[in-house]
Amino acid sequence: GQQVMQIPQYQHVQEGEDFTTYCNSSTTLSNIQWYKQRPGGHPVFLIQLVKSGEVKKQKRLTFQFGEAKKNSSLHITATQTTDVGTYFCAGRGGSQGNLIFGKGTKLSVKP
Amino acid sequence: NAGVTQTPKFQVLKTGQSMTLQCAQDMNHEYMSWYRQDPGMGLRLIHYSVGAGITDQGEVPNGYNVSRSTTEDFPLRLLSAAPSQTSVYFCASSRRLLRTSVYQETQYFGPGTRLLVL
């Protein structure tokens, strides 16, 4: 079945450093979504990417969808302590396929 | 709007007991889903619904039942609780809009129910 792998599992950075998490699917995706979950909280939707090679920005966050629609990345420039949390990618195999989540990357930021 | 609400927030069960986790949304979304989150496992889809009266299985449906009699409510029933069902359960809702042959969707999660089965 469809699998979504996410790396790294953990990332510790100094405040001001950049951070990137990568997501790879075993199958071509119709879309990929990114979520952020703060400690003790629930996942919060960040963005959806649907087009091959798509790049979207939200302030210091940059999201990319690969040309083959099988991989994606989230890059945070100049991390802040408010960026702490776990970032999940979730891929949908077809327009009606299930949404499969990666295991997440837990980001900690040292002030 | 309250968004997606879940009750209870915490629950302790004994093995073999049954219970229902409640989920409601007030955004008139047609899609609703139940996930469980275990340490190091991400979120796994249990069951989902694409509208009132329509439900289907996700990745890990065994031991759980769902029904969708109204657009607003999507309860999850544990038939006979087992320690392996100790987890955090999240309900989510979304609307999918077809725009230029691509589905646009935003999924909203509830605050979660922490379940401990002894």
PDB file of C-alpha atoms in Angstrom:
ATOM      1  CA  GLY A   1       0.000   0.000   0.000  1.00  0.00           C
ATOM      2  CA  GLN A   2       0.897   3.653  -0.168  1.00  0.00           C
ATOM      3  CA  GLN A   3       3.582   4.767   2.268  1.00  0.00           C
ATOM      4  CA  VAL A   4       4.770   8.234   3.180  1.00  0.00           C
ATOM      5  CA  MET A   5       8.224   8.525   4.694  1.00  0.00           C
ATOM      6  CA  GLN A   6       9.346  11.660   6.482  1.00  0.00           C
ATOM      7  CA  ILE A   7      12.852  12.627   7.605  1.00  0.00           C
ATOM      8  CA  PRO A   8      14.417  13.538   9.880  1.00  0.00           C
ATOM      9  CA  GLN A   9      12.488  12.260  12.873  1.00  0.00           C
ATOM     10  CA  TYR A  10      13.966  14.933  15.141  1.00  0.00           C
ATOM     11  CA  GLN A  11      15.758  18.204  14.522  1.00  0.00           C
ATOM     12  CA  HIS A  12      17.327  20.427  17.131  1.00  0.00           C
ATOM     13  CA  VAL A  13      18.362  23.891  15.971  1.00  0.00           C
ATOM     14  CA  GLN A  14      19.628  27.119  17.446  1.00  0.00           C
ATOM     15  CA  GLU A  15      17.220  30.003  17.079  1.00  0.00           C
ATOM     16  CA  GLY A  16      17.953  31.756  13.811  1.00  0.00           C
ATOM     17  CA  GLU A  17      19.123  28.618  12.004  1.00  0.00           C
ATOM     18  CA  ASP A  18      17.201  27.167   9.083  1.00  0.00           C
ATOM     19  CA  PHE A  19      15.223  23.921   9.189  1.00  0.00           C
ATOM     20  CA  THR A  20      14.065  21.516   6.496  1.00  0.00           C
ATOM     21  CA  THR A  21      11.916  18.399   6.639  1.00  0.00           C
ATOM     22  CA  TYR A  22      11.492  16.017   3.702  1.00  0.00           C
ATOM     23  CA  CYS A  23       8.638  13.792   2.683  1.00  0.00           C
ATOM     24  CA  ASN A  24       8.764  10.903   0.191  1.00  0.00           C
ATOM     25  CA  SER A  25       5.891   8.803  -1.095  1.00  0.00           C
ATOM     26  CA  SER A  26       6.067   5.300  -2.539  1.00  0.00           C
ATOM     27  CA  THR A  27       3.419   6.311  -5.103  1.00  0.00           C
ATOM     28  CA  THR A  28       2.496   9.393  -7.111  1.00  0.00           C
ATOM     29  CA  LEU A  29       0.329  11.777  -5.125  1.00  0.00           C
ATOM     30  CA  SER A  30      -2.637  13.853  -6.229  1.00  0.00           C
ATOM     31  CA  ASN A  31      -1.842  16.353  -3.509  1.00  0.00           C
ATOM     32  CA  ILE A  32       0.265  16.760  -0.408  1.00  0.00           C
ATOM     33  CA  GLN A  33      -0.661  18.618   2.750  1.00  0.00           C
ATOM     34  CA  TRP A  34       1.447  19.936   5.614  1.00  0.00           C
ATOM     35  CA  TYR A  35       0.379  20.242   9.233  1.00  0.00           C
ATOM     36  CA  LYS A  36       1.918  21.599  12.418  1.00  0.00           C
ATOM     37  CA  GLN A  37       1.190  20.157  15.835  1.00  0.00           C
ATOM     38  CA  ARG A  38       2.298  21.983  18.960  1.00  0.00           C
ATOM     39  CA  PRO A  39       3.095  19.874  22.045  1.00  0.00           C
ATOM     40  CA  GLY A  40      -0.165  18.708  23.595  1.00  0.00           C
ATOM     41  CA  GLY A  41      -2.178  20.172  20.753  1.00  0.00           C
ATOM     42  CA  HIS A  42      -3.922  19.018  17.644  1.00  0.00           C
ATOM     43  CA  PRO A  43      -2.660  19.122  14.044  1.00  0.00           C
ATOM     44  CA  VAL A  44      -3.235  22.431  12.321  1.00  0.00           C
ATOM     45  CA  PHE A  45      -3.439  22.607   8.539  1.00  0.00           C
ATOM     46  CA  LEU A  46      -0.699  24.727   6.972  1.00  0.00           C
ATOM     47  CA  ILE A  47      -0.982  24.251   3.219  1.00  0.00           C
ATOM     48  CA  GLN A  48      -1.908  21.986   0.326  1.00  0.00           C
ATOM     49  CA  LEU A  49       0.198  21.520  -2.817  1.00  0.00           C
ATOM     50  CA  VAL A  50      -1.361  20.007  -5.925  1.00  0.00           C
ATOM     51  CA  LYS A  51       0.778  20.866  -8.968  1.00  0.00           C
ATOM     52  CA  SER A  52       3.999  19.260 -10.106  1.00  0.00           C
ATOM     53  CA  GLY A  53       6.944  21.468  -9.122  1.00  0.00           C
ATOM     54  CA  GLU A  54       4.750  23.805  -7.097  1.00  0.00           C
ATOM     55  CA  VAL A  55       6.396  26.163  -4.618  1.00  0.00           C
ATOM     56  CA  LYS A  56       4.418  28.130  -2.056  1.00  0.00           C
ATOM     57  CA  LYS A  57       5.579  30.513   0.642  1.00  0.00           C
ATOM     58  CA  GLN A  58       4.044  31.562   3.925  1.00  0.00           C
ATOM     59  CA  LYS A  59       6.256  34.190   5.525  1.00  0.00           C
ATOM     60  CA  ARG A  60       9.387  32.213   6.620  1.00  0.00           C
ATOM     61  CA  LEU A  61       7.977  28.854   5.467  1.00  0.00           C
ATOM     62  CA  THR A  62       8.601  27.526   1.950  1.00  0.00           C
ATOM     63  CA  PHE A  63       6.801  24.427   0.682  1.00  0.00           C
ATOM     64  CA  GLN A  64       7.797  22.490  -2.432  1.00  0.00           C
ATOM     65  CA  PHE A  65       6.166  19.651  -4.355  1.00  0.00           C
ATOM     66  CA  GLY A  66       8.457  17.562  -6.524  1.00  0.00           C
ATOM     67  CA  GLU A  67       8.222  17.346 -10.288  1.00  0.00           C
ATOM     68  CA  ALA A  68       7.194  13.689 -10.090  1.00  0.00           C
ATOM     69  CA  LYS A  69       4.653  14.476  -7.334  1.00  0.00           C
ATOM     70  CA  LYS A  70       6.263  11.868  -5.072  1.00  0.00           C
ATOM     71  CA  ASN A  71       8.216  14.105  -2.731  1.00  0.00           C
ATOM     72  CA  SER A  72       7.858  17.362  -0.895  1.00  0.00           C
ATOM     73  CA  SER A  73       9.742  19.568   1.519  1.00  0.00           C
ATOM     74  CA  LEU A  74       9.091  22.243   4.107  1.00  0.00           C
ATOM     75  CA  HIS A  75      11.824  24.774   4.771  1.00  0.00           C
ATOM     76  CA  ILE A  76      11.769  27.285   7.609  1.00  0.00           C
ATOM     77  CA  THR A  77      14.146  30.223   7.364  1.00  0.00           C
ATOM     78  CA  ALA A  78      15.592  31.714  10.552  1.00  0.00           C
ATOM     79  CA  THR A  79      13.696  29.593  13.041  1.00  0.00           C
ATOM     80  CA  GLN A  80      12.025  31.144  16.061  1.00  0.00           C
ATOM     81  CA  THR A  81      10.960  29.558  19.340  1.00  0.00           C
ATOM     82  CA  THR A  82       7.358  29.794  18.126  1.00  0.00           C
ATOM     83  CA  ASP A  83       8.230  27.270  15.396  1.00  0.00           C
ATOM     84  CA  VAL A  84       8.588  24.492  17.976  1.00  0.00           C
ATOM     85  CA  GLY A  85       6.364  21.495  17.287  1.00  0.00           C
ATOM     86  CA  THR A  86       5.978  18.479  15.067  1.00  0.00           C
ATOM     87  CA  TYR A  87       5.540  18.972  11.341  1.00  0.00           C
ATOM     88  CA  PHE A  88       3.619  16.336   9.403  1.00  0.00           C
ATOM     89  CA  CYS A  89       3.205  15.807   5.717  1.00  0.00           C
ATOM     90  CA  ALA A  90       0.188  13.909   4.432  1.00  0.00           C
ATOM     91  CA  GLY A  91      -0.248  12.599   0.921  1.00  0.00           C
ATOM     92  CA  ARG A  92      -3.341  11.573  -0.977  1.00  0.00           C
ATOM     93  CA  GLY A  93      -2.786   8.870  -3.582  1.00  0.00           C
ATOM     94  CA  GLY A  94      -5.739   9.653  -5.817  1.00  0.00           C
ATOM     95  CA  SER A  95      -8.536  12.211  -5.790  1.00  0.00           C
ATOM     96  CA  GLN A  96     -10.551   9.842  -3.623  1.00  0.00           C
ATOM     97  CA  GLY A  97      -7.679   7.995  -1.967  1.00  0.00           C
ATOM     98  CA  ASN A  98      -6.987   7.978   1.753  1.00  0.00           C
ATOM     99  CA  LEU A  99      -4.779  10.666   3.255  1.00  0.00           C
ATOM    100  CA  ILE A 100      -1.608   8.974   4.513  1.00  0.00           C
ATOM    101  CA  PHE A 101       0.460  10.828   7.102  1.00  0.00           C
ATOM    102  CA  GLY A 102       4.195  10.716   7.530  1.00  0.00           C
ATOM    103  CA  LYS A 103       5.466  10.083  11.062  1.00  0.00           C
ATOM    104  CA  GLY A 104       6.444  13.716  11.476  1.00  0.00           C
ATOM    105  CA  THR A 105       9.560  15.722  12.244  1.00  0.00           C
ATOM    106  CA  LYS A 106       9.803  17.074  15.753  1.00  0.00           C
ATOM    107  CA  LEU A 107      11.503  20.467  15.801  1.00  0.00           C
ATOM    108  CA  SER A 108      13.030  21.952  18.912  1.00  0.00           C
ATOM    109  CA  VAL A 109      14.512  25.445  18.900  1.00  0.00           C
ATOM    110  CA  LYS A 110      17.089  26.556  21.427  1.00  0.00           C
ATOM    111  CA  PRO A 111      16.901  30.283  22.213  1.00  0.00           C
TER     112      PRO A 111
ATOM    113  CA  ASN B   1     -18.222  28.796  14.880  1.00  0.00           C
ATOM    114  CA  ALA B   2     -16.955  26.162  17.306  1.00  0.00           C
ATOM    115  CA  GLY B   3     -15.236  24.237  14.508  1.00  0.00           C
ATOM    116  CA  VAL B   4     -14.675  20.571  15.383  1.00  0.00           C
ATOM    117  CA  THR B   5     -15.536  19.521  18.919  1.00  0.00           C
ATOM    118  CA  GLN B   6     -14.761  16.222  20.626  1.00  0.00           C
ATOM    119  CA  THR B   7     -15.928  14.690  23.887  1.00  0.00           C
ATOM    120  CA  PRO B   8     -14.701  13.467  26.249  1.00  0.00           C
ATOM    121  CA  LYS B   9     -11.213  14.964  26.536  1.00  0.00           C
ATOM    122  CA  PHE B  10      -9.948  12.080  28.660  1.00  0.00           C
ATOM    123  CA  GLN B  11     -11.264   8.583  29.296  1.00  0.00           C
ATOM    124  CA  VAL B  12     -10.055   5.531  31.184  1.00  0.00           C
ATOM    125  CA  LEU B  13     -11.584   2.181  30.279  1.00  0.00           C
ATOM    126  CA  LYS B  14     -11.149  -1.367  31.422  1.00  0.00           C
ATOM    127  CA  THR B  15     -10.438  -4.074  28.893  1.00  0.00           C
ATOM    128  CA  GLY B  16     -13.684  -5.282  27.351  1.00  0.00           C
ATOM    129  CA  GLN B  17     -15.685  -2.139  28.025  1.00  0.00           C
ATOM    130  CA  SER B  18     -17.345  -0.293  25.174  1.00  0.00           C
ATOM    131  CA  MET B  19     -17.688   3.427  24.665  1.00  0.00           C
ATOM    132  CA  THR B  20     -18.463   6.095  22.101  1.00  0.00           C
ATOM    133  CA  LEU B  21     -16.217   9.032  21.277  1.00  0.00           C
ATOM    134  CA  GLN B  22     -18.269  11.976  20.116  1.00  0.00           C
ATOM    135  CA  CYS B  23     -17.349  14.334  17.304  1.00  0.00           C
ATOM    136  CA  ALA B  24     -19.314  17.264  15.920  1.00  0.00           C
ATOM    137  CA  GLN B  25     -18.601  20.018  13.415  1.00  0.00           C
ATOM    138  CA  ASP B  26     -20.573  23.155  12.606  1.00  0.00           C
ATOM    139  CA  MET B  27     -18.940  24.036   9.278  1.00  0.00           C
ATOM    140  CA  ASN B  28     -21.300  21.958   7.121  1.00  0.00           C
ATOM    141  CA  HIS B  29     -18.366  19.892   5.868  1.00  0.00           C
ATOM    142  CA  GLU B  30     -19.217  16.735   3.999  1.00  0.00           C
ATOM    143  CA  TYR B  31     -15.981  14.912   4.799  1.00  0.00           C
ATOM    144  CA  MET B  32     -15.222  13.679   8.315  1.00  0.00           C
ATOM    145  CA  SER B  33     -12.489  11.352   9.532  1.00  0.00           C
ATOM    146  CA  TRP B  34     -11.210   9.641  12.650  1.00  0.00           C
ATOM    147  CA  TYR B  35      -7.487   9.242  13.285  1.00  0.00           C
ATOM    148  CA  ARG B  36      -5.481   7.741  16.070  1.00  0.00           C
ATOM    149  CA  GLN B  37      -2.072   9.057  17.050  1.00  0.00           C
ATOM    150  CA  ASP B  38       0.472   6.884  18.786  1.00  0.00           C
ATOM    151  CA  PRO B  39       4.028   7.922  19.752  1.00  0.00           C
ATOM    152  CA  GLY B  40       6.332   7.708  16.757  1.00  0.00           C
ATOM    153  CA  MET B  41       3.519   6.523  14.462  1.00  0.00           C
ATOM    154  CA  GLY B  42       2.074   9.736  13.117  1.00  0.00           C
ATOM    155  CA  LEU B  43      -1.655   9.811  12.465  1.00  0.00           C
ATOM    156  CA  ARG B  44      -3.423   6.767  11.120  1.00  0.00           C
ATOM    157  CA  LEU B  45      -6.851   6.862   9.543  1.00  0.00           C
ATOM    158  CA  ILE B  46      -9.447   4.655  11.246  1.00  0.00           C
ATOM    159  CA  HIS B  47     -12.689   5.433   9.398  1.00  0.00           C
ATOM    160  CA  TYR B  48     -13.979   8.250   7.267  1.00  0.00           C
ATOM    161  CA  SER B  49     -17.227   9.522   5.808  1.00  0.00           C
ATOM    162  CA  VAL B  50     -17.894  11.438   2.610  1.00  0.00           C
ATOM    163  CA  GLY B  51     -21.394  12.456   3.640  1.00  0.00           C
ATOM    164  CA  ALA B  52     -24.383  11.538   5.779  1.00  0.00           C
ATOM    165  CA  GLY B  53     -25.132   7.846   5.476  1.00  0.00           C
ATOM    166  CA  ILE B  54     -21.777   6.997   3.835  1.00  0.00           C
ATOM    167  CA  THR B  55     -18.794   5.617   5.730  1.00  0.00           C
ATOM    168  CA  ASP B  56     -15.704   3.644   4.768  1.00  0.00           C
ATOM    169  CA  GLN B  57     -12.669   2.043   6.372  1.00  0.00           C
ATOM    170  CA  GLY B  58      -9.253   3.598   6.653  1.00  0.00           C
ATOM    171  CA  GLU B  59      -5.893   2.019   7.494  1.00  0.00           C
ATOM    172  CA  VAL B  60      -6.709   0.654  10.970  1.00  0.00           C
ATOM    173  CA  PRO B  61     -10.485   0.024  11.237  1.00  0.00           C
ATOM    174  CA  ASN B  62     -10.511  -3.176  13.318  1.00  0.00           C
ATOM    175  CA  GLY B  63     -12.209  -2.808  16.701  1.00  0.00           C
ATOM    176  CA  TYR B  64     -14.008   0.410  15.739  1.00  0.00           C
ATOM    177  CA  ASN B  65     -17.403   1.248  14.283  1.00  0.00           C
ATOM    178  CA  VAL B  66     -18.740   4.504  12.920  1.00  0.00           C
ATOM    179  CA  SER B  67     -22.008   5.886  11.638  1.00  0.00           C
ATOM    180  CA  ARG B  68     -22.987   9.192  10.053  1.00  0.00           C
ATOM    181  CA  SER B  69     -26.676   9.912  10.455  1.00  0.00           C
ATOM    182  CA  THR B  70     -26.256  13.701  10.147  1.00  0.00           C
ATOM    183  CA  THR B  71     -23.766  16.008   8.473  1.00  0.00           C
ATOM    184  CA  GLU B  72     -22.704  17.402  11.849  1.00  0.00           C
ATOM    185  CA  ASP B  73     -21.987  14.275  13.898  1.00  0.00           C
ATOM    186  CA  PHE B  74     -19.567  11.406  13.398  1.00  0.00           C
ATOM    187  CA  PRO B  75     -19.272   9.205  16.516  1.00  0.00           C
ATOM    188  CA  LEU B  76     -16.611   6.520  16.900  1.00  0.00           C
ATOM    189  CA  ARG B  77     -17.541   3.392  18.817  1.00  0.00           C
ATOM    190  CA  LEU B  78     -15.112   1.057  20.513  1.00  0.00           C
ATOM    191  CA  LEU B  79     -16.861  -2.275  20.680  1.00  0.00           C
ATOM    192  CA  SER B  80     -14.685  -4.071  23.239  1.00  0.00           C
ATOM    193  CA  ALA B  81     -11.754  -1.963  24.381  1.00  0.00           C
ATOM    194  CA  ALA B  82      -8.254  -3.453  24.353  1.00  0.00           C
ATOM    195  CA  PRO B  83      -4.969  -2.029  25.736  1.00  0.00           C
ATOM    196  CA  SER B  84      -3.756  -1.707  22.128  1.00  0.00           C
ATOM    197  CA  GLN B  85      -6.425   0.961  21.651  1.00  0.00           C
ATOM    198  CA  THR B  86      -4.754   3.250  24.166  1.00  0.00           C
ATOM    199  CA  SER B  87      -4.088   6.321  22.057  1.00  0.00           C
ATOM    200  CA  VAL B  88      -5.042   9.885  21.283  1.00  0.00           C
ATOM    201  CA  TYR B  89      -8.016  10.055  18.936  1.00  0.00           C
ATOM    202  CA  PHE B  90      -8.576  12.981  16.613  1.00  0.00           C
ATOM    203  CA  CYS B  91     -11.661  13.737  14.607  1.00  0.00           C
ATOM    204  CA  ALA B  92     -11.325  15.948  11.538  1.00  0.00           C
ATOM    205  CA  SER B  93     -13.604  17.516   8.975  1.00  0.00           C
ATOM    206  CA  SER B  94     -12.999  19.036   5.573  1.00  0.00           C
ATOM    207  CA  ARG B  95     -14.657  20.305   2.448  1.00  0.00           C
ATOM    208  CA  ARG B  96     -13.239  19.402  -0.930  1.00  0.00           C
ATOM    209  CA  LEU B  97     -13.829  21.807  -3.771  1.00  0.00           C
ATOM    210  CA  LEU B  98     -13.096  20.808  -7.345  1.00  0.00           C
ATOM    211  CA  ARG B  99     -11.267  23.710  -8.982  1.00  0.00           C
ATOM    212  CA  THR B 100      -9.753  23.396 -12.455  1.00  0.00           C
ATOM    213  CA  SER B 101      -9.887  19.594 -12.178  1.00  0.00           C
ATOM    214  CA  VAL B 102      -8.015  19.587  -8.856  1.00  0.00           C
ATOM    215  CA  TYR B 103      -9.510  19.044  -5.407  1.00  0.00           C
ATOM    216  CA  GLN B 104      -8.732  21.843  -2.960  1.00  0.00           C
ATOM    217  CA  GLU B 105      -9.221  20.872   0.646  1.00  0.00           C
ATOM    218  CA  THR B 106      -8.515  22.144   4.137  1.00  0.00           C
ATOM    219  CA  GLN B 107      -8.824  19.689   6.985  1.00  0.00           C
ATOM    220  CA  TYR B 108      -9.686  20.891  10.489  1.00  0.00           C
ATOM    221  CA  PHE B 109      -8.894  18.752  13.520  1.00  0.00           C
ATOM    222  CA  GLY B 110     -10.694  18.614  16.834  1.00  0.00           C
ATOM    223  CA  PRO B 111      -8.802  18.917  20.146  1.00  0.00           C
ATOM    224  CA  GLY B 112      -8.565  15.151  20.607  1.00  0.00           C
ATOM    225  CA  THR B 113      -9.600  12.500  23.131  1.00  0.00           C
ATOM    226  CA  ARG B 114      -6.938  10.787  25.224  1.00  0.00           C
ATOM    227  CA  LEU B 115      -7.962   7.202  25.877  1.00  0.00           C
ATOM    228  CA  LEU B 116      -6.306   4.813  28.299  1.00  0.00           C
ATOM    229  CA  VAL B 117      -7.384   1.171  28.312  1.00  0.00           C
ATOM    230  CA  LEU B 118      -6.278  -0.827  31.332  1.00  0.00           C
TER     231      LEU B 118
END
